Short mmCIF file of C-alpha atoms in Angstrom, two decimals:
data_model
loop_
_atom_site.label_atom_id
_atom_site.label_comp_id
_atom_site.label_asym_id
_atom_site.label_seq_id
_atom_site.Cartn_x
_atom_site.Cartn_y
_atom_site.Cartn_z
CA UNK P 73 16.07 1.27 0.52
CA UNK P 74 14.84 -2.39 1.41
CA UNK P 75 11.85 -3.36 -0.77
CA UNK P 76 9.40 -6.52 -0.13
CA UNK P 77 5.63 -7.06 -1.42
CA UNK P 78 2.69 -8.74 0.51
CA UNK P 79 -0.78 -9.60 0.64
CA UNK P 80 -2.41 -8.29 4.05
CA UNK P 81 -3.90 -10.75 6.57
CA UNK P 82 -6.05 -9.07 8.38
CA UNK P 83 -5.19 -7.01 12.18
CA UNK P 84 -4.36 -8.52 15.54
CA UNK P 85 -2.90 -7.75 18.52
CA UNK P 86 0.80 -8.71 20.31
CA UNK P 87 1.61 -8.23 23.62
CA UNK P 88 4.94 -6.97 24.76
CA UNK P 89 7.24 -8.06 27.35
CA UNK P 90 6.16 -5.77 30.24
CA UNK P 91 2.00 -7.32 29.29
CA UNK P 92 1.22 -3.99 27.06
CA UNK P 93 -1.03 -5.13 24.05
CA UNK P 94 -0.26 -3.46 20.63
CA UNK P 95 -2.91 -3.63 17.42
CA UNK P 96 -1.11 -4.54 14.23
CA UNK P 97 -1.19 -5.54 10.94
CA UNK P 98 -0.32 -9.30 9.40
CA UNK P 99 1.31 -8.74 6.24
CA UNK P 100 2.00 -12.07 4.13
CA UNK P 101 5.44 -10.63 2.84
CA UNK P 102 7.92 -12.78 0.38
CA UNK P 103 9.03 -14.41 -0.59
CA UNK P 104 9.96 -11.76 -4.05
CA UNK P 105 11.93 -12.20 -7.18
CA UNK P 106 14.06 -9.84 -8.74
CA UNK P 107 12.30 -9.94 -11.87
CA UNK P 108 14.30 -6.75 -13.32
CA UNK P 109 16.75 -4.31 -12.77
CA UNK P 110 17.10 -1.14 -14.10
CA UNK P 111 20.21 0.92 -14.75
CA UNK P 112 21.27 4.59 -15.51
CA UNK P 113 23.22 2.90 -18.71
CA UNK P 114 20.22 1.56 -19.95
CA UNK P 115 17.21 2.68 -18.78
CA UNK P 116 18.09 6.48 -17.80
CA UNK P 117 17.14 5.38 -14.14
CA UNK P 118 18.30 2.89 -11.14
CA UNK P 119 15.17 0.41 -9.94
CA UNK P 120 14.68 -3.07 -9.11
CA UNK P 121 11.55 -4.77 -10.02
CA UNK P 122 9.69 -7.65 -7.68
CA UNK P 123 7.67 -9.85 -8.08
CA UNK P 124 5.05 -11.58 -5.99
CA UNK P 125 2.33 -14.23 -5.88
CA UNK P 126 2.40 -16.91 -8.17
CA UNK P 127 -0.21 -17.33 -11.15
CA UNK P 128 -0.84 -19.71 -14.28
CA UNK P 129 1.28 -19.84 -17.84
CA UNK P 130 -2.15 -19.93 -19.15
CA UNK P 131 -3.42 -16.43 -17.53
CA UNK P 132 -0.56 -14.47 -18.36
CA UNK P 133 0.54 -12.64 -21.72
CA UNK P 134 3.02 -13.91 -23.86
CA UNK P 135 5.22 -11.09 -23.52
CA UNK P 136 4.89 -11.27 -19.79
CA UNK P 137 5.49 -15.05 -19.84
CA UNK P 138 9.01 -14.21 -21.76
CA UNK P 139 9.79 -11.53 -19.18
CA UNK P 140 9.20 -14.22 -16.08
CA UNK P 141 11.62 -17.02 -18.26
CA UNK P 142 14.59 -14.35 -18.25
CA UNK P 143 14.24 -13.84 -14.59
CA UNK P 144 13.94 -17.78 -14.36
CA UNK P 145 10.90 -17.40 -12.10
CA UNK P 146 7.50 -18.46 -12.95
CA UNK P 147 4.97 -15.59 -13.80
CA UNK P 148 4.05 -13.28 -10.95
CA UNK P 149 0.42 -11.43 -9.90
CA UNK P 150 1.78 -8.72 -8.37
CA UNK P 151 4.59 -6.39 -9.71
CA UNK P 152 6.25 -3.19 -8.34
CA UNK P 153 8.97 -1.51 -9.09
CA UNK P 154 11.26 0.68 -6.44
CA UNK P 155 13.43 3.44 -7.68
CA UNK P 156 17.50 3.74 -6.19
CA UNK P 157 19.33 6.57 -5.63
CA UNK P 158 22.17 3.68 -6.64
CA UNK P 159 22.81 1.14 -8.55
CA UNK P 160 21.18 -1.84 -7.30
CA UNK P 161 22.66 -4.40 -5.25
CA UNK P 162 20.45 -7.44 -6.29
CA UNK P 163 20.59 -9.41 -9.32
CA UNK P 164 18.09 -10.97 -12.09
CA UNK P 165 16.33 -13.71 -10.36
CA UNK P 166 17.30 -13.29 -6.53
CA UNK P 167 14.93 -13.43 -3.65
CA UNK P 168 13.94 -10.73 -1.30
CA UNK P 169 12.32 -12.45 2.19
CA UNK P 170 11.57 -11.05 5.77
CA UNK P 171 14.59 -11.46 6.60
CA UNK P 172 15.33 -7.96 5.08
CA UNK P 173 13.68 -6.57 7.63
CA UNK P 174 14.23 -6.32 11.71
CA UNK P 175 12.06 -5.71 14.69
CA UNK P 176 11.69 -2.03 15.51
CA UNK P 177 12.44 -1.01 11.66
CA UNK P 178 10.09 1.87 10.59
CA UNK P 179 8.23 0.88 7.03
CA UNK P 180 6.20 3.32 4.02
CA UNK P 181 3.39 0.81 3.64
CA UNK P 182 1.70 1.26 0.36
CA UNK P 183 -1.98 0.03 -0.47
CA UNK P 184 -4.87 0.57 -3.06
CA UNK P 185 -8.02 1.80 0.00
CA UNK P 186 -11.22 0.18 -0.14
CA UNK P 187 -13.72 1.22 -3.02
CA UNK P 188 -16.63 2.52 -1.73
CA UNK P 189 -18.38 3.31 -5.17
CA UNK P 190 -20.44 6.26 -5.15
CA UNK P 191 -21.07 8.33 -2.07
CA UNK P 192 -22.18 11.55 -0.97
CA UNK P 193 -20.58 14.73 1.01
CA UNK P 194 -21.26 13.28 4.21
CA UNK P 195 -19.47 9.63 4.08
CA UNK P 196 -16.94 10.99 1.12
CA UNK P 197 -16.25 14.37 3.16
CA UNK P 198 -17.48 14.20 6.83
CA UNK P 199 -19.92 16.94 6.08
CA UNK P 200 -22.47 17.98 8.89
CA UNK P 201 -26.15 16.80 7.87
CA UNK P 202 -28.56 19.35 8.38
CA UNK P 203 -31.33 19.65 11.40
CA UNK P 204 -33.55 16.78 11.29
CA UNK P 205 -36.66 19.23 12.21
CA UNK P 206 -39.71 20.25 10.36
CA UNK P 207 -39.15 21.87 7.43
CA UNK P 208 -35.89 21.15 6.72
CA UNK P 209 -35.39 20.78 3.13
CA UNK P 210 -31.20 20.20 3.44
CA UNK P 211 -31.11 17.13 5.86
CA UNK P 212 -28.36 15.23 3.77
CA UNK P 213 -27.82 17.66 1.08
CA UNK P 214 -24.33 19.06 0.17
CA UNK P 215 -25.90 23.08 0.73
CA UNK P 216 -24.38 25.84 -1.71
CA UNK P 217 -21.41 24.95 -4.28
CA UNK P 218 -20.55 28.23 -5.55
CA UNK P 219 -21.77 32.23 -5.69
CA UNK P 220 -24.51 33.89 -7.72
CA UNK P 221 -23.37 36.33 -10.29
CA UNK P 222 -19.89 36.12 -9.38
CA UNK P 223 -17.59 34.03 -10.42
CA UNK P 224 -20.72 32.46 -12.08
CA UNK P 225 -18.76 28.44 -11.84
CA UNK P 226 -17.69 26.44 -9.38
CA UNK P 227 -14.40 26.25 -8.63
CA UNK P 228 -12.19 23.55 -9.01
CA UNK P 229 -11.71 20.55 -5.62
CA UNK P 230 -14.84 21.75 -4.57
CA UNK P 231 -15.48 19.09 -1.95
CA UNK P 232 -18.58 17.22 -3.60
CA UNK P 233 -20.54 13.64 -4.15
CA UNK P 234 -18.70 11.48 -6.48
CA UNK P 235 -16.05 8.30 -6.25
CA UNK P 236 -14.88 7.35 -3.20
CA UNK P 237 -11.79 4.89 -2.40
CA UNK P 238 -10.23 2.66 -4.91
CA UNK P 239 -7.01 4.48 -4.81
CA UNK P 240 -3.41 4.08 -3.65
CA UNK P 241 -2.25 4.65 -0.52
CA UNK P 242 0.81 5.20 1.46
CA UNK P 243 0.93 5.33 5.06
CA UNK P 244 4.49 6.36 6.61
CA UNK P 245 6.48 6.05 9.49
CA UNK P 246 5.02 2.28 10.77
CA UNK P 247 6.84 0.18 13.56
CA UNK P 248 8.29 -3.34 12.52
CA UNK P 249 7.32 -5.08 15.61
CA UNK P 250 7.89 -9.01 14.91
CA UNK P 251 9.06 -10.89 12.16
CA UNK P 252 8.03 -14.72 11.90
CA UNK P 253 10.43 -16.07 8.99
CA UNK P 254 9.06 -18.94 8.98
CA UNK P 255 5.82 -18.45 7.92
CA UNK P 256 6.95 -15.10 5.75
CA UNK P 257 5.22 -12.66 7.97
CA UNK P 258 5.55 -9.34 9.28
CA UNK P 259 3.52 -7.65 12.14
CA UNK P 260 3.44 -3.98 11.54
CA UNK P 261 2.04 -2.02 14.00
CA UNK P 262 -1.55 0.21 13.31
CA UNK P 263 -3.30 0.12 10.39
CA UNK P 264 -2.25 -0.39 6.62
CA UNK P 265 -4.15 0.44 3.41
CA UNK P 266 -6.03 -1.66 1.77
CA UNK P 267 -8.94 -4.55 2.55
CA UNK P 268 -7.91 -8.01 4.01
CA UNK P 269 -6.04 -9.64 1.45
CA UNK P 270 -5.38 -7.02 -0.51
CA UNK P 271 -1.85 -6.41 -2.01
CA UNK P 272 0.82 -4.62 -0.77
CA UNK P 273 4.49 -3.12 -0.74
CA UNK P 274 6.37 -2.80 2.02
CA UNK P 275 9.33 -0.34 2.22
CA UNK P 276 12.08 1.32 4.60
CA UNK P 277 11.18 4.52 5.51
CA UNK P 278 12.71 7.52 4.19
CA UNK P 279 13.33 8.61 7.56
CA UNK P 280 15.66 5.66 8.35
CA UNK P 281 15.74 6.18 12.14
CA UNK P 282 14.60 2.98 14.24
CA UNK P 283 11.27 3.56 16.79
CA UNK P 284 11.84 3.56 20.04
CA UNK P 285 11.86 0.39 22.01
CA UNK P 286 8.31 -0.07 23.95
CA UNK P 287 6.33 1.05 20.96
CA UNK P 288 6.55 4.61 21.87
#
């Protein structure tokens, strides 16, 4: 399992070698430190924990600020921490880059989506508006929620108006297609979670099986 965090771009497109055009994602990826690591002795578990994006002494905790010092790496933004079916191979302090990774690789990218505050059935859900005619009294309205005498309630999931977005992500099985070490980037192809310059982690599939070459 090959584990890097990022902070996404934005989208693009790259062009292949026979002129087909492919939309993808920029990821900002690495360079991580290995800011813990976890082991079945100690912790009950395996893991490694990254770290990414740089921030101030001042803005971070004191007992954060101690945990950065043992790692010998100045305090990080963004922290995630990736579970092993193994001990891990890294140490305290190493760095994880691009360089992990390899064109054609298939990635589990992992996001928080875009908070859309609060919305109703019809953005939240997809629901069908009503007839916009004369007389209708249920143009935008979510219609019945439940049954008269009984049950009596409504159940619970019951597809309704409330908070929509703001939560994490994952979307699976995403092609590798370049890697630019030296400006830390990786061009995943489609769509990731999350808005432009949000954070993100970056993972091997669980899969484990390369995409065909072409894209397809």
């Amino acid at each position: 399992m090959t584990l890097i965090l990022g902070q996404k771009q934005g989208m693009t497109q790259v062009f292949t070698e026979d002129g087909a055009h492919i939309g993808v994602t920029v990821v900002a990826a690495g360079p991580c430190v290995v800011t813990q690591v976890r082991t079945a002795e100690n912790d009950g578990y395996d893991a490694v924990q990254l770290g990414f994006s740089d921030k101030t002494e001042k803005r971070t905790k004191k007992p954060q600020v101690g945990h950065f010092k043992k790692a010998g790496t100045s305090p990080k933004r963004f922290l995630r921490e990736e579970r092993l079916a193994k001990a891990a191979d890294a140490s305290l302090g190493d760095t994880v880059t691009v360089e992990a990774f390899s064109e054609g690789d298939l990635v589990d990218v992992t996001g928080t989506s875009k908070g859309r505050g609060f919305a109703g059935t019809i953005k939240r859900h997809g629901f069908s508006r009503g007839a916009a005619t004369h007389g209708c009294m249920n143009y935008r309205q979510p219609g019945s929620i439940g049954a008269s005498a009984y049950p009596g309630r409504v159940f619970k999931g019951k597809r309704m108006s409330g908070h929509f977005g703001d939560e994490r992500k994952t979307t699976k099985n995403l092609e590798v297609v370049r890697i630019d070490t030296e400006r830390n980037l990786i061009f995943i192809k489609g769509a990731v979670p999350g808005p432009k310059g949000g954070y993100v982690q970056v993972r091997t599939a669980r899969t484990g099986v390369k995409a065909k070459k072409g894209g397809k």
